[in-house]
């Protein structure tokens, strides 16, 4: 039996083979091209299948999504922003396969619940902080999906007092304040000369005033939004992955300070926030786990 997992992120596309133990092993990865995104996805899938008949495919995509229709409308992939019928396209490529589809945050939560830091915690929030900010909610050991498939999309919770414009059309979303590109943009507007979140984090560690301020701003915003989400959901664990989340103490210290200031109600006294154990493989692993939900054809 050949089982594939597909992860479509804001900046990268990855494909993996799903093993009998449910763990996914990456076999191909590329950057999201400016055009011809489906052609790139198609090539990765065919290479991973390697001529074998594919039985099951799990897909995780950055969003928003229309999960029942199999459509993705990612804010950070311009070619697909008005909607791309991803599931029908994959189904046409592999007609005999069963295809399961979810937003990347749902996949992230599945992975953390089964193989990551939330293995022993039935109520948790999983987040990714990278080119965008997404998330998934685990309640009673189950991952919430929502009526359109976008449950847990924490990137569009509002940061108190923020008026930063967001790609979604709103203002004040935490993604517009605390994602890697948003933080880089804020720093550059104040005279910093780097171009990437990695450079920003390195300069903050080295003591650059603007870089430190950018990461402090992002950390406080994340802590504020996490405090609100934790109070709403009554969770005691938040797991954060994604490239920008690896920015170290200049990001994590203000995040923890904001938690200390805002998450003070009694039932949040045990709230703790930890880095993901799965790294950048989490969404792909979660996409593979979707296939376990699919009955054999």
mmCIF file of C-alpha atoms in Angstrom:
data_model
loop_
_atom_site.group_PDB
_atom_site.id
_atom_site.type_symbol
_atom_site.label_atom_id
_atom_site.label_comp_id
_atom_site.label_asym_id
_atom_site.label_seq_id
_atom_site.Cartn_x
_atom_site.Cartn_y
_atom_site.Cartn_z
ATOM 1 C CA UNK A 1 0.000 0.000 0.000
ATOM 2 C CA UNK A 2 1.349 3.448 -0.966
ATOM 3 C CA UNK A 3 0.263 6.310 1.302
ATOM 4 C CA UNK A 4 1.381 9.882 0.638
ATOM 5 C CA UNK A 5 1.300 13.078 2.697
ATOM 6 C CA UNK A 6 1.397 16.557 1.170
ATOM 7 C CA UNK A 7 2.182 19.782 3.059
ATOM 8 C CA UNK A 8 1.598 23.086 1.268
ATOM 9 C CA UNK A 9 3.014 25.956 3.279
ATOM 10 C CA UNK A 10 3.356 29.643 2.582
ATOM 11 C CA UNK A 11 6.934 29.221 1.354
ATOM 12 C CA UNK A 12 7.516 25.486 0.854
ATOM 13 C CA UNK A 13 5.850 22.342 -0.463
ATOM 14 C CA UNK A 14 6.787 18.950 0.991
ATOM 15 C CA UNK A 15 5.743 15.388 0.194
ATOM 16 C CA UNK A 16 6.294 12.325 2.328
ATOM 17 C CA UNK A 17 5.626 8.599 2.488
ATOM 18 C CA UNK A 18 3.495 7.433 5.411
ATOM 19 C CA UNK A 19 4.736 4.332 7.170
ATOM 20 C CA UNK A 20 2.741 1.579 8.849
ATOM 21 C CA UNK A 21 3.444 3.234 12.228
ATOM 22 C CA UNK A 22 1.689 6.424 11.088
ATOM 23 C CA UNK A 23 4.915 8.432 10.974
ATOM 24 C CA UNK A 24 5.659 10.324 7.750
ATOM 25 C CA UNK A 25 9.084 10.436 6.131
ATOM 26 C CA UNK A 26 9.780 13.363 3.824
ATOM 27 C CA UNK A 27 10.906 12.419 0.316
ATOM 28 C CA UNK A 28 10.684 15.740 -1.512
ATOM 29 C CA UNK A 29 10.647 19.468 -0.778
ATOM 30 C CA UNK A 30 10.697 22.634 -2.905
ATOM 31 C CA UNK A 31 10.062 26.330 -2.456
ATOM 32 C CA UNK A 32 6.626 27.566 -3.512
ATOM 33 C CA UNK A 33 7.148 28.993 -7.009
ATOM 34 C CA UNK A 34 5.677 32.388 -7.948
ATOM 35 C CA UNK A 35 3.651 30.725 -10.717
ATOM 36 C CA UNK A 36 2.855 27.157 -11.729
ATOM 37 C CA UNK A 37 2.174 26.050 -8.162
ATOM 38 C CA UNK A 38 -0.043 23.113 -9.114
ATOM 39 C CA UNK A 39 2.477 21.919 -11.691
ATOM 40 C CA UNK A 40 5.140 21.937 -8.968
ATOM 41 C CA UNK A 41 2.870 20.021 -6.558
ATOM 42 C CA UNK A 42 1.971 17.528 -9.278
ATOM 43 C CA UNK A 43 5.629 16.848 -10.020
ATOM 44 C CA UNK A 44 6.456 16.218 -6.362
ATOM 45 C CA UNK A 45 3.518 13.847 -5.934
ATOM 46 C CA UNK A 46 4.362 11.838 -9.046
ATOM 47 C CA UNK A 47 8.001 11.592 -8.003
ATOM 48 C CA UNK A 48 6.994 10.371 -4.537
ATOM 49 C CA UNK A 49 4.595 7.789 -5.987
ATOM 50 C CA UNK A 50 7.392 6.531 -8.242
ATOM 51 C CA UNK A 51 4.990 4.672 -10.502
ATOM 52 C CA UNK A 52 3.147 2.885 -7.702
ATOM 53 C CA UNK A 53 -0.619 2.966 -7.345
ATOM 54 C CA UNK A 54 -1.436 5.396 -4.552
ATOM 55 C CA UNK A 55 -4.082 4.239 -2.074
ATOM 56 C CA UNK A 56 -4.362 7.146 0.374
ATOM 57 C CA UNK A 57 -3.295 10.788 0.354
ATOM 58 C CA UNK A 58 -3.417 13.250 3.245
ATOM 59 C CA UNK A 59 -3.116 16.951 2.442
ATOM 60 C CA UNK A 60 -2.413 19.834 4.799
ATOM 61 C CA UNK A 61 -2.497 23.355 3.370
ATOM 62 C CA UNK A 62 -2.011 26.870 4.635
ATOM 63 C CA UNK A 63 -5.314 28.662 4.602
ATOM 64 C CA UNK A 64 -7.983 29.706 4.770
ATOM 65 C CA UNK A 65 -9.578 26.582 3.304
ATOM 66 C CA UNK A 66 -12.987 25.308 2.354
ATOM 67 C CA UNK A 67 -12.391 21.811 3.621
ATOM 68 C CA UNK A 68 -15.730 20.252 2.562
ATOM 69 C CA UNK A 69 -15.170 21.450 -1.022
ATOM 70 C CA UNK A 70 -11.454 20.615 -1.060
ATOM 71 C CA UNK A 71 -10.502 24.203 -1.923
ATOM 72 C CA UNK A 72 -7.569 26.179 -0.563
ATOM 73 C CA UNK A 73 -7.400 29.992 -0.656
ATOM 74 C CA UNK A 74 -4.011 30.733 0.953
ATOM 75 C CA UNK A 75 -3.294 34.372 1.731
ATOM 76 C CA UNK A 76 0.424 33.908 1.043
ATOM 77 C CA UNK A 77 0.219 32.121 -2.336
ATOM 78 C CA UNK A 78 -1.013 34.802 -4.776
ATOM 79 C CA UNK A 79 -1.751 32.377 -7.618
ATOM 80 C CA UNK A 80 -4.194 30.441 -5.409
ATOM 81 C CA UNK A 81 -5.551 33.270 -3.288
ATOM 82 C CA UNK A 82 -8.908 33.333 -5.093
ATOM 83 C CA UNK A 83 -9.261 29.594 -4.554
ATOM 84 C CA UNK A 84 -7.727 26.452 -6.004
ATOM 85 C CA UNK A 85 -9.624 23.161 -6.103
ATOM 86 C CA UNK A 86 -6.761 21.149 -4.655
ATOM 87 C CA UNK A 87 -8.550 17.949 -3.711
ATOM 88 C CA UNK A 88 -10.230 17.546 -7.123
ATOM 89 C CA UNK A 89 -6.858 18.122 -8.813
ATOM 90 C CA UNK A 90 -5.141 15.490 -6.663
ATOM 91 C CA UNK A 91 -8.073 13.100 -7.152
ATOM 92 C CA UNK A 92 -7.763 13.458 -10.922
ATOM 93 C CA UNK A 93 -4.047 12.706 -10.691
ATOM 94 C CA UNK A 94 -4.660 9.568 -8.575
ATOM 95 C CA UNK A 95 -8.215 8.439 -9.434
ATOM 96 C CA UNK A 96 -8.222 5.345 -7.225
ATOM 97 C CA UNK A 97 -6.849 7.070 -4.120
ATOM 98 C CA UNK A 98 -8.828 8.209 -1.085
ATOM 99 C CA UNK A 99 -7.926 11.851 -0.385
ATOM 100 C CA UNK A 100 -8.254 13.613 2.976
ATOM 101 C CA UNK A 101 -7.714 17.372 3.343
ATOM 102 C CA UNK A 102 -7.325 19.830 6.239
ATOM 103 C CA UNK A 103 -5.859 23.212 7.030
ATOM 104 C CA UNK A 104 -2.254 23.058 8.207
ATOM 105 C CA UNK A 105 -3.196 23.976 11.779
ATOM 106 C CA UNK A 106 -5.415 20.912 12.109
ATOM 107 C CA UNK A 107 -2.554 18.782 10.796
ATOM 108 C CA UNK A 108 -0.166 20.438 13.231
ATOM 109 C CA UNK A 109 -2.469 19.658 16.158
ATOM 110 C CA UNK A 110 -2.860 16.041 15.033
ATOM 111 C CA UNK A 111 0.900 15.621 14.870
ATOM 112 C CA UNK A 112 1.505 17.175 18.279
ATOM 113 C CA UNK A 113 -1.272 15.064 19.799
ATOM 114 C CA UNK A 114 0.040 11.765 18.431
ATOM 115 C CA UNK A 115 3.816 12.229 18.233
ATOM 116 C CA UNK A 116 4.718 15.566 19.826
ATOM 117 C CA UNK A 117 4.554 17.607 23.009
ATOM 118 C CA UNK A 118 0.779 17.134 23.465
ATOM 119 C CA UNK A 119 0.924 13.325 23.578
ATOM 120 C CA UNK A 120 -0.230 13.233 27.193
ATOM 121 C CA UNK A 121 -2.328 16.399 27.243
ATOM 122 C CA UNK A 122 -5.955 16.120 26.091
ATOM 123 C CA UNK A 123 -6.559 19.893 25.985
ATOM 124 C CA UNK A 124 -3.969 21.973 24.168
ATOM 125 C CA UNK A 125 -3.306 24.576 21.511
ATOM 126 C CA UNK A 126 -0.726 23.952 18.783
ATOM 127 C CA UNK A 127 0.705 26.923 16.892
ATOM 128 C CA UNK A 128 3.121 27.670 14.100
ATOM 129 C CA UNK A 129 4.910 31.022 13.960
ATOM 130 C CA UNK A 130 6.718 31.421 10.687
ATOM 131 C CA UNK A 131 5.873 33.212 7.419
ATOM 132 C CA UNK A 132 2.324 33.168 8.770
ATOM 133 C CA UNK A 133 0.755 32.229 12.077
ATOM 134 C CA UNK A 134 -1.614 29.294 12.305
ATOM 135 C CA UNK A 135 -2.886 26.890 14.877
ATOM 136 C CA UNK A 136 -4.995 23.938 15.839
ATOM 137 C CA UNK A 137 -7.101 23.195 18.909
ATOM 138 C CA UNK A 138 -7.126 19.915 20.840
ATOM 139 C CA UNK A 139 -10.137 19.470 23.135
ATOM 140 C CA UNK A 140 -10.767 16.262 25.024
ATOM 141 C CA UNK A 141 -8.078 14.558 22.965
ATOM 142 C CA UNK A 142 -9.818 15.431 19.686
ATOM 143 C CA UNK A 143 -8.736 18.036 17.143
ATOM 144 C CA UNK A 144 -11.376 20.672 16.368
ATOM 145 C CA UNK A 145 -12.093 21.272 12.671
ATOM 146 C CA UNK A 146 -14.935 23.806 12.469
ATOM 147 C CA UNK A 147 -17.736 24.063 9.918
ATOM 148 C CA UNK A 148 -15.437 25.300 7.100
ATOM 149 C CA UNK A 149 -12.305 23.536 8.347
ATOM 150 C CA UNK A 150 -10.593 26.646 9.740
ATOM 151 C CA UNK A 151 -10.904 26.063 13.501
ATOM 152 C CA UNK A 152 -7.855 27.176 15.452
ATOM 153 C CA UNK A 153 -6.739 29.804 12.927
ATOM 154 C CA UNK A 154 -5.201 31.881 15.720
ATOM 155 C CA UNK A 155 -3.242 34.071 13.319
ATOM 156 C CA UNK A 156 -6.352 36.202 12.887
ATOM 157 C CA UNK A 157 -7.034 36.855 16.536
ATOM 158 C CA UNK A 158 -6.610 40.553 17.325
ATOM 159 C CA UNK A 159 -3.679 42.058 19.212
ATOM 160 C CA UNK A 160 -4.944 44.691 21.681
ATOM 161 C CA UNK A 161 -4.404 48.197 20.316
ATOM 162 C CA UNK A 162 -2.873 47.105 17.015
ATOM 163 C CA UNK A 163 -3.950 48.694 13.741
ATOM 164 C CA UNK A 164 -1.430 46.920 11.493
ATOM 165 C CA UNK A 165 -3.106 45.951 8.211
ATOM 166 C CA UNK A 166 -3.317 42.204 7.565
ATOM 167 C CA UNK A 167 -3.299 40.359 4.259
ATOM 168 C CA UNK A 168 -6.732 38.997 5.171
ATOM 169 C CA UNK A 169 -8.186 42.506 4.799
ATOM 170 C CA UNK A 170 -8.559 43.157 8.513
ATOM 171 C CA UNK A 171 -6.378 45.109 10.924
ATOM 172 C CA UNK A 172 -4.583 44.130 14.093
ATOM 173 C CA UNK A 173 -4.288 40.379 13.432
ATOM 174 C CA UNK A 174 -1.410 38.747 15.294
ATOM 175 C CA UNK A 175 -0.116 37.465 11.944
ATOM 176 C CA UNK A 176 0.263 41.105 10.861
ATOM 177 C CA UNK A 177 2.261 41.874 14.011
ATOM 178 C CA UNK A 178 4.259 38.803 15.007
ATOM 179 C CA UNK A 179 4.995 36.677 11.934
ATOM 180 C CA UNK A 180 8.526 36.606 10.557
ATOM 181 C CA UNK A 181 7.835 38.831 7.511
ATOM 182 C CA UNK A 182 5.758 41.262 9.561
ATOM 183 C CA UNK A 183 8.526 41.634 12.134
ATOM 184 C CA UNK A 184 11.142 42.085 9.412
ATOM 185 C CA UNK A 185 9.021 44.751 7.753
ATOM 186 C CA UNK A 186 8.517 46.598 11.051
ATOM 187 C CA UNK A 187 12.268 46.548 11.738
ATOM 188 C CA UNK A 188 13.195 47.737 8.241
ATOM 189 C CA UNK A 189 10.795 50.663 8.565
ATOM 190 C CA UNK A 190 12.893 51.699 11.576
ATOM 191 C CA UNK A 191 16.279 51.482 9.929
ATOM 192 C CA UNK A 192 17.292 47.837 10.270
ATOM 193 C CA UNK A 193 18.988 46.630 7.073
ATOM 194 C CA UNK A 194 18.468 42.856 7.106
ATOM 195 C CA UNK A 195 15.951 40.916 5.021
ATOM 196 C CA UNK A 196 15.014 37.692 6.838
ATOM 197 C CA UNK A 197 13.672 36.526 10.162
ATOM 198 C CA UNK A 198 16.855 34.508 10.692
ATOM 199 C CA UNK A 199 18.951 37.665 10.349
ATOM 200 C CA UNK A 200 16.565 39.556 12.616
ATOM 201 C CA UNK A 201 16.881 36.920 15.343
ATOM 202 C CA UNK A 202 20.670 36.833 15.039
ATOM 203 C CA UNK A 203 20.933 40.620 15.291
ATOM 204 C CA UNK A 204 18.589 40.648 18.290
ATOM 205 C CA UNK A 205 20.804 38.101 20.040
ATOM 206 C CA UNK A 206 23.796 40.311 19.224
ATOM 207 C CA UNK A 207 22.110 43.297 20.843
ATOM 208 C CA UNK A 208 20.880 45.318 17.861
ATOM 209 C CA UNK A 209 18.384 47.796 19.314
ATOM 210 C CA UNK A 210 15.813 47.689 16.486
ATOM 211 C CA UNK A 211 16.006 43.907 16.061
ATOM 212 C CA UNK A 212 15.478 43.408 19.805
ATOM 213 C CA UNK A 213 12.507 45.767 19.738
ATOM 214 C CA UNK A 214 10.965 43.910 16.789
ATOM 215 C CA UNK A 215 11.202 40.550 18.531
ATOM 216 C CA UNK A 216 9.964 42.016 21.810
ATOM 217 C CA UNK A 217 6.959 43.454 19.982
ATOM 218 C CA UNK A 218 6.255 40.066 18.384
ATOM 219 C CA UNK A 219 6.695 38.167 21.649
ATOM 220 C CA UNK A 220 4.328 40.434 23.564
ATOM 221 C CA UNK A 221 1.688 40.130 20.840
ATOM 222 C CA UNK A 222 1.971 36.338 20.862
ATOM 223 C CA UNK A 223 1.715 36.230 24.653
ATOM 224 C CA UNK A 224 -1.369 38.444 24.628
ATOM 225 C CA UNK A 225 -3.172 36.352 22.028
ATOM 226 C CA UNK A 226 -2.170 33.065 23.660
ATOM 227 C CA UNK A 227 -3.526 34.339 26.976
ATOM 228 C CA UNK A 228 -6.866 35.140 25.355
ATOM 229 C CA UNK A 229 -7.060 31.827 23.525
ATOM 230 C CA UNK A 230 -6.119 29.846 26.624
ATOM 231 C CA UNK A 231 -8.832 31.565 28.655
ATOM 232 C CA UNK A 232 -11.397 30.832 25.946
ATOM 233 C CA UNK A 233 -10.432 27.184 25.503
ATOM 234 C CA UNK A 234 -9.362 26.296 29.072
ATOM 235 C CA UNK A 235 -6.113 24.655 27.933
ATOM 236 C CA UNK A 236 -2.979 24.287 30.011
ATOM 237 C CA UNK A 237 -0.496 23.616 27.187
ATOM 238 C CA UNK A 238 0.497 25.609 24.112
ATOM 239 C CA UNK A 239 2.997 24.088 21.683
ATOM 240 C CA UNK A 240 4.709 26.461 19.256
ATOM 241 C CA UNK A 241 6.625 25.447 16.153
ATOM 242 C CA UNK A 242 7.694 27.198 12.966
ATOM 243 C CA UNK A 243 10.909 28.867 11.861
ATOM 244 C CA UNK A 244 10.350 32.261 13.470
ATOM 245 C CA UNK A 245 9.490 30.593 16.788
ATOM 246 C CA UNK A 246 13.144 29.503 16.912
ATOM 247 C CA UNK A 247 14.262 33.110 17.462
ATOM 248 C CA UNK A 248 15.330 32.351 21.005
ATOM 249 C CA UNK A 249 15.280 34.432 24.177
ATOM 250 C CA UNK A 250 14.559 37.821 22.494
ATOM 251 C CA UNK A 251 11.173 36.416 21.387
ATOM 252 C CA UNK A 252 10.381 33.949 24.161
ATOM 253 C CA UNK A 253 11.160 36.171 27.152
ATOM 254 C CA UNK A 254 8.626 38.898 26.227
ATOM 255 C CA UNK A 255 6.135 36.169 25.318
ATOM 256 C CA UNK A 256 6.445 34.727 28.812
ATOM 257 C CA UNK A 257 6.267 38.215 30.335
ATOM 258 C CA UNK A 258 2.997 38.847 28.513
ATOM 259 C CA UNK A 259 1.621 35.536 29.767
ATOM 260 C CA UNK A 260 2.552 36.567 33.290
ATOM 261 C CA UNK A 261 0.684 39.841 32.878
ATOM 262 C CA UNK A 262 -2.453 38.520 31.176
ATOM 263 C CA UNK A 263 -2.968 34.805 31.957
ATOM 264 C CA UNK A 264 -3.727 35.384 35.619
ATOM 265 C CA UNK A 265 -7.172 33.915 36.123
ATOM 266 C CA UNK A 266 -7.062 30.959 38.506
ATOM 267 C CA UNK A 267 -7.765 28.200 35.986
ATOM 268 C CA UNK A 268 -4.744 29.274 33.894
ATOM 269 C CA UNK A 269 -2.265 28.970 36.741
ATOM 270 C CA UNK A 270 -0.723 25.838 35.177
ATOM 271 C CA UNK A 271 -0.558 27.210 31.612
ATOM 272 C CA UNK A 272 2.793 26.550 29.998
ATOM 273 C CA UNK A 273 4.119 27.247 26.517
ATOM 274 C CA UNK A 274 6.749 24.950 24.994
ATOM 275 C CA UNK A 275 8.585 24.604 21.665
ATOM 276 C CA UNK A 276 7.455 21.896 19.274
ATOM 277 C CA UNK A 277 9.375 18.638 19.361
ATOM 278 C CA UNK A 278 8.617 17.945 15.691
ATOM 279 C CA UNK A 279 10.223 20.971 14.048
ATOM 280 C CA UNK A 280 9.235 21.785 10.490
ATOM 281 C CA UNK A 281 8.003 18.233 9.894
ATOM 282 C CA UNK A 282 4.896 18.665 12.037
ATOM 283 C CA UNK A 283 2.372 19.638 9.348
ATOM 284 C CA UNK A 284 3.584 16.895 7.009
ATOM 285 C CA UNK A 285 3.318 14.325 9.799
ATOM 286 C CA UNK A 286 -0.196 15.560 10.556
ATOM 287 C CA UNK A 287 -1.175 15.326 6.895
ATOM 288 C CA UNK A 288 -0.058 11.717 7.005
ATOM 289 C CA UNK A 289 -2.186 11.114 10.076
ATOM 290 C CA UNK A 290 -5.260 12.291 8.134
ATOM 291 C CA UNK A 291 -4.979 9.108 6.111
ATOM 292 C CA UNK A 292 -5.685 7.070 9.240
ATOM 293 C CA UNK A 293 -9.136 8.691 9.223
ATOM 294 C CA UNK A 294 -9.848 7.410 5.739
ATOM 295 C CA UNK A 295 -11.516 4.004 5.326
ATOM 296 C CA UNK A 296 -9.813 1.765 2.833
ATOM 297 C CA UNK A 297 -11.352 1.872 -0.649
#
